[in-house]
């Protein structure tokens, strides 16, 4: 029963020290039927992948393969055993020792250029860090990282860092399927008194109310009994526009806070009305916040009696991408797994998923990559060139759930490059957080046009 984690780590250390190893050519050349099937499964209608007439003369000058498909071409497939890469050696050593569960956790891809139909890519792979054993929610396991490079001929076309958790499944009977926790009263209740009641009543009514001095008319926040400028005790309030920008923020990681999932951001929001208000910034992973980010108020119902004014990126202009809700039907989970040539049973076989402690089959990471790419290029348009996609997976996205993708611009280069932050939420919480870098030929100045509904 013991694996010897020393043996695994010694093997990993030996393999990691070795030079990168050729992983062989793709079984078949990049081809239009496989691209079309992938696009159909993902719901990606970007014409540069499938429509030669549109693509010719565009920035791509002919159909190209979706960049997030790069891994698809060299997947082992149904008829070939995985094997041959240094990562495979570690994976099979662990599997033989009872670490039969596997979930991908991270994938970062950088694209030098898009592949075209007819090309026959090949890979080289190098093992990265292997860490463990670690006790995770799924069971104890090892995190395994590897680095793959794709070439077409001698030319490098893409690079990837991939990480997965290989674990010994905990007894499914012992851990009931995760479910949303029962809603009780929100534990962090503000102290509501005569001076602040108007503010909380405003939040319930969907208004951000700022106290105004009845003597000199100055606004103040937080509310108080007396004006610091003219010492008048008279006051009323104004309703703020609900817009602002992040003046500063902190990210709380530890210790745990009742009612909050860490990490979370506490920000000071500068309002155009002249005062600053604190709140949490929702809808954006804390590591993608920046000072100066435009935000707008959103009202979070904490429980039956309490509404909290919180903040999220503004919805206007080109700073926020239109949301995309993807229904994860069983058919969709299966067809995307097949279209990405990922035949791992947990993505198409419910019994296999249950044996690993999951309530149902779940989306594979190649599909999450594909959906993130679709979401971002739907917004940016067919002229955009995807330079990199990096995702981190959180809660699994099970069949029957809906994945809702939200995104916002985190950076714009003068050369037309744009960085997008992405977050995909499903019933169990954050399924994916990620970052995408795009080039927009012709510069970034036409972004507002591009983001108009098409
Ligand atoms: Zn005053």
Tab-separated table of C-alpha atoms and ligand atoms in Angstrom:
chain	number	residue	atom	x	y	z
A	1	UNK	CA	0.000	0.000	0.000
A	2	UNK	CA	2.834	2.397	0.677
A	3	UNK	CA	4.387	3.892	-2.226
A	4	UNK	CA	7.135	4.811	-1.739
A	5	UNK	CA	7.130	8.446	-2.208
A	6	UNK	CA	10.881	8.467	-1.924
A	7	UNK	CA	11.038	6.133	-4.928
A	8	UNK	CA	8.676	8.304	-6.933
A	9	UNK	CA	10.533	11.465	-6.048
A	10	UNK	CA	13.872	9.830	-6.814
A	11	UNK	CA	12.539	8.727	-10.201
A	12	UNK	CA	11.190	12.227	-10.804
A	13	UNK	CA	14.472	13.792	-9.849
A	14	UNK	CA	16.392	11.534	-12.196
A	15	UNK	CA	13.962	12.220	-15.076
A	16	UNK	CA	13.887	15.953	-14.473
A	17	UNK	CA	17.650	16.086	-14.719
A	18	UNK	CA	17.560	14.379	-18.123
A	19	UNK	CA	17.458	16.435	-21.323
A	20	UNK	CA	14.114	16.914	-23.005
A	21	UNK	CA	12.894	13.880	-24.849
A	22	UNK	CA	11.308	13.660	-28.304
A	23	UNK	CA	7.661	12.681	-27.989
A	24	UNK	CA	7.012	11.659	-31.548
A	25	UNK	CA	4.963	13.024	-34.384
A	26	UNK	CA	1.247	13.540	-34.506
A	27	UNK	CA	-0.631	10.455	-35.677
A	28	UNK	CA	-2.158	12.454	-38.504
A	29	UNK	CA	-1.566	15.790	-40.111
A	30	UNK	CA	-3.567	18.852	-39.095
A	31	UNK	CA	-6.763	18.550	-41.110
A	32	UNK	CA	-9.977	20.415	-41.781
A	33	UNK	CA	-12.371	17.625	-40.678
A	34	UNK	CA	-10.737	17.430	-37.251
A	35	UNK	CA	-10.736	21.229	-36.955
A	36	UNK	CA	-14.408	21.404	-37.933
A	37	UNK	CA	-15.390	18.741	-35.451
A	38	UNK	CA	-13.486	20.527	-32.687
A	39	UNK	CA	-15.115	23.880	-33.554
A	40	UNK	CA	-18.562	22.290	-33.612
A	41	UNK	CA	-18.019	20.607	-30.238
A	42	UNK	CA	-16.762	23.871	-28.690
A	43	UNK	CA	-19.413	26.003	-30.378
A	44	UNK	CA	-16.603	28.136	-31.831
A	45	UNK	CA	-17.789	29.859	-35.016
A	46	UNK	CA	-14.663	31.896	-35.671
A	47	UNK	CA	-14.477	31.785	-39.510
A	48	UNK	CA	-10.666	31.870	-39.633
A	49	UNK	CA	-10.635	28.171	-38.686
A	50	UNK	CA	-13.190	26.823	-41.097
A	51	UNK	CA	-14.111	29.306	-43.765
A	52	UNK	CA	-11.414	29.576	-46.404
A	53	UNK	CA	-13.213	32.381	-48.193
A	54	UNK	CA	-13.240	34.571	-45.100
A	55	UNK	CA	-9.808	33.549	-43.947
A	56	UNK	CA	-7.983	34.192	-47.210
A	57	UNK	CA	-6.830	37.751	-47.315
A	58	UNK	CA	-7.413	38.138	-43.593
A	59	UNK	CA	-4.567	38.318	-41.157
A	60	UNK	CA	-4.230	34.532	-41.376
A	61	UNK	CA	-4.370	34.260	-45.166
A	62	UNK	CA	-6.117	30.897	-45.308
A	63	UNK	CA	-7.693	28.577	-42.722
A	64	UNK	CA	-5.669	27.897	-39.583
A	65	UNK	CA	-6.063	25.499	-36.695
A	66	UNK	CA	-7.387	26.982	-33.438
A	67	UNK	CA	-4.296	27.583	-31.306
A	68	UNK	CA	-5.880	25.929	-28.250
A	69	UNK	CA	-6.027	22.735	-30.359
A	70	UNK	CA	-2.250	22.379	-30.403
A	71	UNK	CA	-2.243	19.621	-27.790
A	72	UNK	CA	-4.993	17.745	-29.651
A	73	UNK	CA	-2.745	16.862	-32.585
A	74	UNK	CA	-0.281	14.946	-30.454
A	75	UNK	CA	-2.622	13.337	-27.920
A	76	UNK	CA	-2.019	9.586	-27.648
A	77	UNK	CA	-5.496	8.811	-28.989
A	78	UNK	CA	-7.652	5.761	-28.462
A	79	UNK	CA	-5.442	3.292	-30.270
A	80	UNK	CA	-2.095	4.185	-28.767
A	81	UNK	CA	-1.054	3.797	-25.174
A	82	UNK	CA	0.229	6.946	-23.555
A	83	UNK	CA	3.851	6.507	-22.956
A	84	UNK	CA	7.243	7.604	-23.898
A	85	UNK	CA	7.383	10.942	-22.162
A	86	UNK	CA	9.189	11.314	-18.837
A	87	UNK	CA	5.877	12.444	-17.301
A	88	UNK	CA	4.278	9.160	-18.383
A	89	UNK	CA	6.900	7.230	-16.435
A	90	UNK	CA	6.051	9.086	-13.241
A	91	UNK	CA	2.315	8.738	-13.894
A	92	UNK	CA	2.520	5.000	-14.402
A	93	UNK	CA	4.737	4.510	-11.360
A	94	UNK	CA	2.120	6.297	-9.282
A	95	UNK	CA	-0.790	4.472	-10.911
A	96	UNK	CA	0.845	1.161	-10.088
A	97	UNK	CA	0.975	2.277	-6.456
A	98	UNK	CA	-2.739	3.037	-6.142
A	99	UNK	CA	-2.720	6.642	-7.276
A	100	UNK	CA	-5.394	5.987	-9.864
A	101	UNK	CA	-7.256	9.327	-9.791
A	102	UNK	CA	-6.159	12.120	-12.032
A	103	UNK	CA	-7.244	15.727	-12.528
A	104	UNK	CA	-5.503	18.418	-14.519
A	105	UNK	CA	-4.882	21.602	-12.553
A	106	UNK	CA	-2.943	24.042	-14.768
A	107	UNK	CA	-2.207	24.571	-18.419
A	108	UNK	CA	-0.220	27.420	-19.901
A	109	UNK	CA	0.302	27.590	-23.647
A	110	UNK	CA	2.317	30.120	-25.646
A	111	UNK	CA	1.870	30.172	-29.414
A	112	UNK	CA	4.584	31.225	-31.837
A	113	UNK	CA	2.159	30.807	-34.720
A	114	UNK	CA	-0.986	28.943	-35.715
A	115	UNK	CA	-0.730	25.535	-37.380
A	116	UNK	CA	-2.201	25.041	-40.848
A	117	UNK	CA	-3.904	22.062	-42.456
A	118	UNK	CA	-1.311	19.626	-43.788
A	119	UNK	CA	1.316	20.262	-41.125
A	120	UNK	CA	2.533	17.332	-39.029
A	121	UNK	CA	3.578	18.656	-35.632
A	122	UNK	CA	5.895	16.790	-33.262
A	123	UNK	CA	6.770	17.352	-29.617
A	124	UNK	CA	9.573	17.264	-27.150
A	125	UNK	CA	8.874	16.943	-23.432
A	126	UNK	CA	10.802	17.639	-20.275
A	127	UNK	CA	9.663	16.760	-16.783
A	128	UNK	CA	9.320	19.650	-14.342
A	129	UNK	CA	8.613	19.529	-10.632
A	130	UNK	CA	7.012	16.559	-8.913
A	131	UNK	CA	5.792	17.397	-5.422
A	132	UNK	CA	4.016	15.329	-2.824
A	133	UNK	CA	2.544	13.480	-1.260
A	134	UNK	CA	0.049	16.208	-0.372
A	135	UNK	CA	-3.321	15.794	1.226
A	136	UNK	CA	-5.932	17.360	-1.087
A	137	UNK	CA	-9.718	17.428	-1.036
A	138	UNK	CA	-9.679	14.505	-3.475
A	139	UNK	CA	-7.253	12.348	-1.565
A	140	UNK	CA	-3.529	12.318	-1.071
A	141	UNK	CA	-1.566	12.816	-4.232
A	142	UNK	CA	1.298	14.198	-6.216
A	143	UNK	CA	1.432	17.279	-8.418
A	144	UNK	CA	3.336	16.611	-11.618
A	145	UNK	CA	4.471	19.349	-13.984
A	146	UNK	CA	5.906	18.952	-17.446
A	147	UNK	CA	6.936	21.137	-20.333
A	148	UNK	CA	6.098	20.324	-23.930
A	149	UNK	CA	7.274	22.093	-27.076
A	150	UNK	CA	5.653	21.636	-30.482
A	151	UNK	CA	7.583	21.878	-33.715
A	152	UNK	CA	6.567	21.806	-37.336
A	153	UNK	CA	9.651	20.761	-39.226
A	154	UNK	CA	12.404	22.568	-37.380
A	155	UNK	CA	10.245	25.531	-36.484
A	156	UNK	CA	8.903	25.872	-32.969
A	157	UNK	CA	5.160	26.605	-33.020
A	158	UNK	CA	4.044	26.385	-29.378
A	159	UNK	CA	5.114	25.678	-25.825
A	160	UNK	CA	3.148	24.379	-22.870
A	161	UNK	CA	3.516	23.933	-19.138
A	162	UNK	CA	1.028	21.385	-17.850
A	163	UNK	CA	0.306	20.317	-14.276
A	164	UNK	CA	-1.906	17.611	-12.918
A	165	UNK	CA	-2.729	16.002	-9.624
A	166	UNK	CA	-2.524	12.245	-9.475
A	167	UNK	CA	-4.217	11.051	-6.324
A	168	UNK	CA	-5.370	8.042	-4.388
A	169	UNK	CA	-9.164	8.437	-4.484
A	170	UNK	CA	-10.750	8.865	-1.097
A	171	UNK	CA	-13.599	6.416	-0.379
A	172	UNK	CA	-16.578	7.880	-2.289
A	173	UNK	CA	-18.964	6.661	0.447
A	174	UNK	CA	-17.007	8.602	3.036
A	175	UNK	CA	-17.238	11.925	1.238
A	176	UNK	CA	-20.698	12.792	-0.088
A	177	UNK	CA	-20.787	14.790	-3.328
A	178	UNK	CA	-20.073	18.425	-2.773
A	179	UNK	CA	-23.077	20.681	-2.641
A	180	UNK	CA	-23.676	24.324	-1.986
A	181	UNK	CA	-23.614	24.846	1.751
A	182	UNK	CA	-26.882	25.690	3.443
A	183	UNK	CA	-27.516	29.401	3.637
A	184	UNK	CA	-27.584	30.671	7.205
A	185	UNK	CA	-27.334	34.240	8.434
A	186	UNK	CA	-24.206	35.969	7.146
A	187	UNK	CA	-21.725	35.849	10.017
A	188	UNK	CA	-19.975	39.199	9.420
A	189	UNK	CA	-22.806	41.598	10.143
A	190	UNK	CA	-22.135	45.314	10.156
A	191	UNK	CA	-23.062	47.314	13.234
A	192	UNK	CA	-26.149	49.209	12.059
A	193	UNK	CA	-27.015	52.240	14.176
A	194	UNK	CA	-28.877	55.530	13.876
A	195	UNK	CA	-25.990	57.102	11.943
A	196	UNK	CA	-25.565	54.261	9.450
A	197	UNK	CA	-29.096	52.873	9.021
A	198	UNK	CA	-29.736	55.023	5.915
A	199	UNK	CA	-26.667	53.509	4.241
A	200	UNK	CA	-27.800	49.890	4.765
A	201	UNK	CA	-31.388	50.723	3.839
A	202	UNK	CA	-29.945	52.201	0.653
A	203	UNK	CA	-28.051	49.013	-0.104
A	204	UNK	CA	-31.287	47.049	0.235
A	205	UNK	CA	-32.947	49.513	-2.130
A	206	UNK	CA	-30.099	49.308	-4.641
A	207	UNK	CA	-28.707	52.760	-3.846
A	208	UNK	CA	-25.222	53.727	-2.752
A	209	UNK	CA	-26.061	56.501	-0.281
A	210	UNK	CA	-23.377	58.926	0.866
A	211	UNK	CA	-23.929	61.137	3.867
A	212	UNK	CA	-24.035	64.889	3.219
A	213	UNK	CA	-23.542	67.596	5.822
A	214	UNK	CA	-26.664	69.689	6.374
A	215	UNK	CA	-24.496	72.705	7.245
A	216	UNK	CA	-21.766	72.983	4.607
A	217	UNK	CA	-22.954	70.323	2.139
A	218	UNK	CA	-19.721	68.313	2.233
A	219	UNK	CA	-19.974	64.558	1.612
A	220	UNK	CA	-18.472	62.171	4.131
A	221	UNK	CA	-17.999	58.438	4.416
A	222	UNK	CA	-18.191	56.423	6.579
A	223	UNK	CA	-21.254	58.125	8.022
A	224	UNK	CA	-20.989	59.829	11.410
A	225	UNK	CA	-22.949	62.076	13.742
A	226	UNK	CA	-21.117	65.341	13.061
A	227	UNK	CA	-19.323	67.185	10.259
A	228	UNK	CA	-15.559	67.411	10.771
A	229	UNK	CA	-15.441	70.689	8.813
A	230	UNK	CA	-18.316	72.808	10.130
A	231	UNK	CA	-19.352	70.731	13.175
A	232	UNK	CA	-22.959	70.683	12.094
A	233	UNK	CA	-24.937	67.692	13.317
A	234	UNK	CA	-27.499	68.096	10.540
A	235	UNK	CA	-27.195	65.687	7.653
A	236	UNK	CA	-28.963	63.980	4.789
A	237	UNK	CA	-27.554	61.917	1.925
A	238	UNK	CA	-27.004	61.835	-1.803
A	239	UNK	CA	-27.192	58.752	-4.016
A	240	UNK	CA	-23.790	58.159	-5.615
A	241	UNK	CA	-23.455	57.174	-9.266
A	242	UNK	CA	-22.187	53.741	-8.239
A	243	UNK	CA	-19.034	54.042	-10.304
A	244	UNK	CA	-15.497	54.455	-9.140
A	245	UNK	CA	-12.030	53.092	-9.436
A	246	UNK	CA	-9.809	50.989	-7.256
A	247	UNK	CA	-7.756	53.367	-5.124
A	248	UNK	CA	-5.935	50.584	-3.297
A	249	UNK	CA	-6.588	47.041	-2.163
A	250	UNK	CA	-5.323	44.118	-0.128
A	251	UNK	CA	-5.797	40.420	-0.759
A	252	UNK	CA	-6.732	38.337	2.249
A	253	UNK	CA	-5.341	34.806	2.133
A	254	UNK	CA	-5.171	33.767	5.780
A	255	UNK	CA	-6.571	33.208	8.371
A	256	UNK	CA	-9.969	31.868	7.261
A	257	UNK	CA	-12.846	34.328	7.681
A	258	UNK	CA	-16.360	33.046	8.426
A	259	UNK	CA	-18.666	33.525	5.461
A	260	UNK	CA	-15.828	34.271	3.039
A	261	UNK	CA	-13.907	32.090	0.673
A	262	UNK	CA	-10.204	32.977	0.605
A	263	UNK	CA	-8.461	34.583	-1.113
A	264	UNK	CA	-10.636	37.663	-1.401
A	265	UNK	CA	-9.892	41.296	-2.095
A	266	UNK	CA	-10.764	44.214	0.122
A	267	UNK	CA	-10.530	47.432	-1.840
A	268	UNK	CA	-10.823	51.124	-1.212
A	269	UNK	CA	-12.882	52.579	-4.048
A	270	UNK	CA	-12.430	56.195	-5.030
A	271	UNK	CA	-15.809	57.621	-6.017
A	272	UNK	CA	-16.075	60.533	-8.454
A	273	UNK	CA	-18.247	62.184	-5.788
A	274	UNK	CA	-15.040	62.643	-3.779
A	275	UNK	CA	-15.255	60.078	-1.002
A	276	UNK	CA	-13.789	56.604	-0.701
A	277	UNK	CA	-15.745	53.478	0.138
A	278	UNK	CA	-14.437	50.043	1.111
A	279	UNK	CA	-15.797	46.790	-0.223
A	280	UNK	CA	-14.889	43.470	-1.742
A	281	UNK	CA	-14.202	43.286	-5.458
A	282	UNK	CA	-16.154	40.348	-6.838
A	283	UNK	CA	-16.020	38.636	-10.229
A	284	UNK	CA	-12.274	39.140	-10.635
A	285	UNK	CA	-9.624	36.840	-9.177
A	286	UNK	CA	-7.664	38.965	-6.691
A	287	UNK	CA	-4.390	38.454	-8.566
A	288	UNK	CA	-5.852	40.267	-11.577
A	289	UNK	CA	-6.902	43.455	-9.828
A	290	UNK	CA	-4.981	46.626	-10.413
A	291	UNK	CA	-5.009	50.084	-8.953
A	292	UNK	CA	-7.071	52.404	-11.130
A	293	UNK	CA	-9.324	49.616	-12.460
A	294	UNK	CA	-12.773	51.074	-13.218
A	295	UNK	CA	-15.441	49.391	-11.128
A	296	UNK	CA	-19.123	49.719	-10.451
A	297	UNK	CA	-21.203	48.855	-7.448
A	298	UNK	CA	-23.065	45.576	-7.288
A	299	UNK	CA	-25.429	44.562	-4.526
A	300	UNK	CA	-24.663	41.229	-2.935
A	301	UNK	CA	-27.489	39.675	-0.962
A	302	UNK	CA	-25.627	38.249	2.037
A	303	UNK	CA	-28.757	36.811	3.645
A	304	UNK	CA	-32.463	37.621	4.014
A	305	UNK	CA	-31.795	40.835	5.947
A	306	UNK	CA	-28.489	42.109	4.664
A	307	UNK	CA	-27.377	43.488	1.318
A	308	UNK	CA	-23.714	44.439	0.902
A	309	UNK	CA	-22.589	47.043	-1.615
A	310	UNK	CA	-19.705	45.329	-3.419
A	311	UNK	CA	-17.706	46.080	-6.559
A	312	UNK	CA	-17.042	44.550	-9.953
A	313	UNK	CA	-15.371	45.751	-13.169
A	314	UNK	CA	-17.455	48.224	-15.144
A	315	UNK	CA	-19.757	46.865	-17.799
A	316	UNK	CA	-19.475	49.712	-20.260
A	317	UNK	CA	-16.953	50.274	-22.992
A	318	UNK	CA	-14.496	47.599	-23.973
A	319	UNK	CA	-13.190	46.865	-20.512
A	320	UNK	CA	-15.534	43.980	-19.881
A	321	UNK	CA	-16.324	41.130	-22.260
A	322	UNK	CA	-19.903	39.959	-22.758
A	323	UNK	CA	-20.579	36.919	-20.575
A	324	UNK	CA	-20.819	33.512	-22.180
A	325	UNK	CA	-22.958	30.792	-20.580
A	326	UNK	CA	-22.151	27.300	-21.838
A	327	UNK	CA	-24.627	24.536	-20.913
A	328	UNK	CA	-22.538	21.470	-20.090
A	329	UNK	CA	-24.794	18.721	-21.318
A	330	UNK	CA	-23.580	15.154	-21.082
A	331	UNK	CA	-23.348	15.168	-24.870
A	332	UNK	CA	-21.247	18.313	-24.805
A	333	UNK	CA	-18.839	16.908	-22.184
A	334	UNK	CA	-18.436	13.693	-24.199
A	335	UNK	CA	-18.153	15.256	-27.649
A	336	UNK	CA	-15.605	17.828	-26.529
A	337	UNK	CA	-13.539	15.083	-24.879
A	338	UNK	CA	-13.592	13.094	-28.123
A	339	UNK	CA	-12.958	16.189	-30.269
A	340	UNK	CA	-9.885	16.907	-28.153
A	341	UNK	CA	-8.814	13.244	-28.491
A	342	UNK	CA	-8.881	12.829	-24.721
A	343	UNK	CA	-10.175	9.335	-23.997
A	344	UNK	CA	-9.571	9.436	-20.239
A	345	UNK	CA	-12.661	7.570	-18.941
A	346	UNK	CA	-13.710	10.223	-16.398
A	347	UNK	CA	-14.734	12.471	-19.297
A	348	UNK	CA	-17.124	10.025	-20.955
A	349	UNK	CA	-17.851	7.171	-18.536
A	350	UNK	CA	-19.969	8.011	-15.485
A	351	UNK	CA	-19.034	4.813	-13.651
A	352	UNK	CA	-15.347	5.599	-14.054
A	353	UNK	CA	-15.934	9.134	-12.779
A	354	UNK	CA	-17.774	7.782	-9.729
A	355	UNK	CA	-15.007	5.320	-9.000
A	356	UNK	CA	-12.738	8.356	-8.732
A	357	UNK	CA	-15.122	10.003	-6.238
A	358	UNK	CA	-16.815	12.362	-8.736
A	359	UNK	CA	-20.635	12.453	-8.997
A	360	UNK	CA	-20.580	12.569	-12.803
A	361	UNK	CA	-18.334	12.950	-15.826
A	362	UNK	CA	-16.616	16.300	-16.050
A	363	UNK	CA	-15.076	18.660	-18.583
A	364	UNK	CA	-11.483	17.983	-19.593
A	365	UNK	CA	-8.872	20.717	-19.451
A	366	UNK	CA	-8.390	20.800	-23.232
A	367	UNK	CA	-12.049	21.802	-23.493
A	368	UNK	CA	-11.691	24.443	-20.812
A	369	UNK	CA	-8.777	25.840	-22.845
A	370	UNK	CA	-10.914	25.748	-25.984
A	371	UNK	CA	-13.864	27.473	-24.323
A	372	UNK	CA	-11.629	30.194	-22.895
A	373	UNK	CA	-10.199	30.761	-26.357
A	374	UNK	CA	-13.690	30.851	-27.911
A	375	UNK	CA	-14.949	33.279	-25.275
A	376	UNK	CA	-12.091	35.717	-25.841
A	377	UNK	CA	-12.012	35.538	-29.642
A	378	UNK	CA	-15.813	35.869	-29.863
A	379	UNK	CA	-15.213	39.288	-28.377
A	380	UNK	CA	-11.996	40.199	-30.188
A	381	UNK	CA	-13.103	39.054	-33.649
A	382	UNK	CA	-11.506	36.822	-36.301
A	383	UNK	CA	-8.590	39.222	-36.860
A	384	UNK	CA	-7.238	38.656	-33.367
A	385	UNK	CA	-4.164	36.483	-32.901
A	386	UNK	CA	-4.011	34.511	-29.668
A	387	UNK	CA	-0.501	34.635	-28.197
A	388	UNK	CA	-1.021	32.727	-24.969
A	389	UNK	CA	-3.661	31.103	-22.818
A	390	UNK	CA	-3.022	30.173	-19.204
A	391	UNK	CA	-5.657	28.508	-17.048
A	392	UNK	CA	-5.855	27.268	-13.503
A	393	UNK	CA	-8.651	24.841	-12.715
A	394	UNK	CA	-10.622	24.909	-9.495
A	395	UNK	CA	-13.991	23.237	-8.974
A	396	UNK	CA	-14.786	20.521	-11.512
A	397	UNK	CA	-17.392	21.307	-14.166
A	398	UNK	CA	-19.750	18.321	-14.166
A	399	UNK	CA	-22.211	17.270	-16.835
A	400	UNK	CA	-25.544	18.985	-16.175
A	401	UNK	CA	-23.943	22.172	-14.922
A	402	UNK	CA	-23.536	25.494	-16.745
A	403	UNK	CA	-20.185	27.204	-17.157
A	404	UNK	CA	-20.462	30.990	-17.217
A	405	UNK	CA	-17.385	32.805	-18.482
A	406	UNK	CA	-16.658	36.407	-17.560
A	407	UNK	CA	-13.674	38.438	-18.716
A	408	UNK	CA	-12.150	41.883	-18.549
A	409	UNK	CA	-9.217	43.731	-20.047
A	410	UNK	CA	-6.293	43.804	-17.631
A	411	UNK	CA	-3.733	45.487	-19.860
A	412	UNK	CA	-3.428	47.132	-23.270
A	413	UNK	CA	-0.149	47.581	-25.080
A	414	UNK	CA	0.456	50.464	-27.473
A	415	UNK	CA	1.155	47.834	-30.178
A	416	UNK	CA	-2.389	46.453	-30.083
A	417	UNK	CA	-1.685	43.651	-27.628
A	418	UNK	CA	-4.386	43.096	-25.052
A	419	UNK	CA	-4.347	41.006	-21.885
A	420	UNK	CA	-7.651	39.550	-20.765
A	421	UNK	CA	-8.478	38.099	-17.370
A	422	UNK	CA	-11.000	35.269	-17.474
A	423	UNK	CA	-13.081	33.594	-14.834
A	424	UNK	CA	-15.444	30.693	-15.423
A	425	UNK	CA	-17.942	29.842	-12.729
A	426	UNK	CA	-20.077	26.714	-12.433
A	427	UNK	CA	-22.375	25.425	-9.712
A	428	UNK	CA	-19.550	24.505	-7.364
A	429	UNK	CA	-17.731	27.821	-7.729
A	430	UNK	CA	-14.743	28.882	-9.788
A	431	UNK	CA	-14.035	26.237	-12.402
A	432	UNK	CA	-11.344	28.228	-14.167
A	433	UNK	CA	-9.373	31.407	-13.730
A	434	UNK	CA	-7.042	32.404	-16.461
A	435	UNK	CA	-5.299	34.953	-18.588
A	436	UNK	CA	-5.180	35.327	-22.367
A	437	UNK	CA	-2.893	37.538	-24.412
A	438	UNK	CA	-4.025	38.634	-27.866
A	439	UNK	CA	-2.648	40.730	-30.678
A	440	UNK	CA	-5.140	42.891	-32.486
A	441	UNK	CA	-3.601	43.727	-35.869
A	442	UNK	CA	-4.168	47.333	-36.788
A	443	UNK	CA	-3.720	48.410	-33.208
A	444	UNK	CA	-6.005	48.359	-30.240
A	445	UNK	CA	-7.884	51.549	-31.055
A	446	UNK	CA	-10.868	49.800	-32.622
A	447	UNK	CA	-11.589	47.624	-29.659
A	448	UNK	CA	-14.844	49.334	-28.853
A	449	UNK	CA	-16.151	48.538	-32.337
A	450	UNK	CA	-14.981	44.981	-32.093
A	451	UNK	CA	-16.706	44.473	-28.804
A	452	UNK	CA	-20.070	45.546	-30.163
A	453	UNK	CA	-22.494	42.619	-30.449
A	454	UNK	CA	-22.012	40.877	-33.733
B	1	LIG	ZN1	-20.319	70.541	7.333
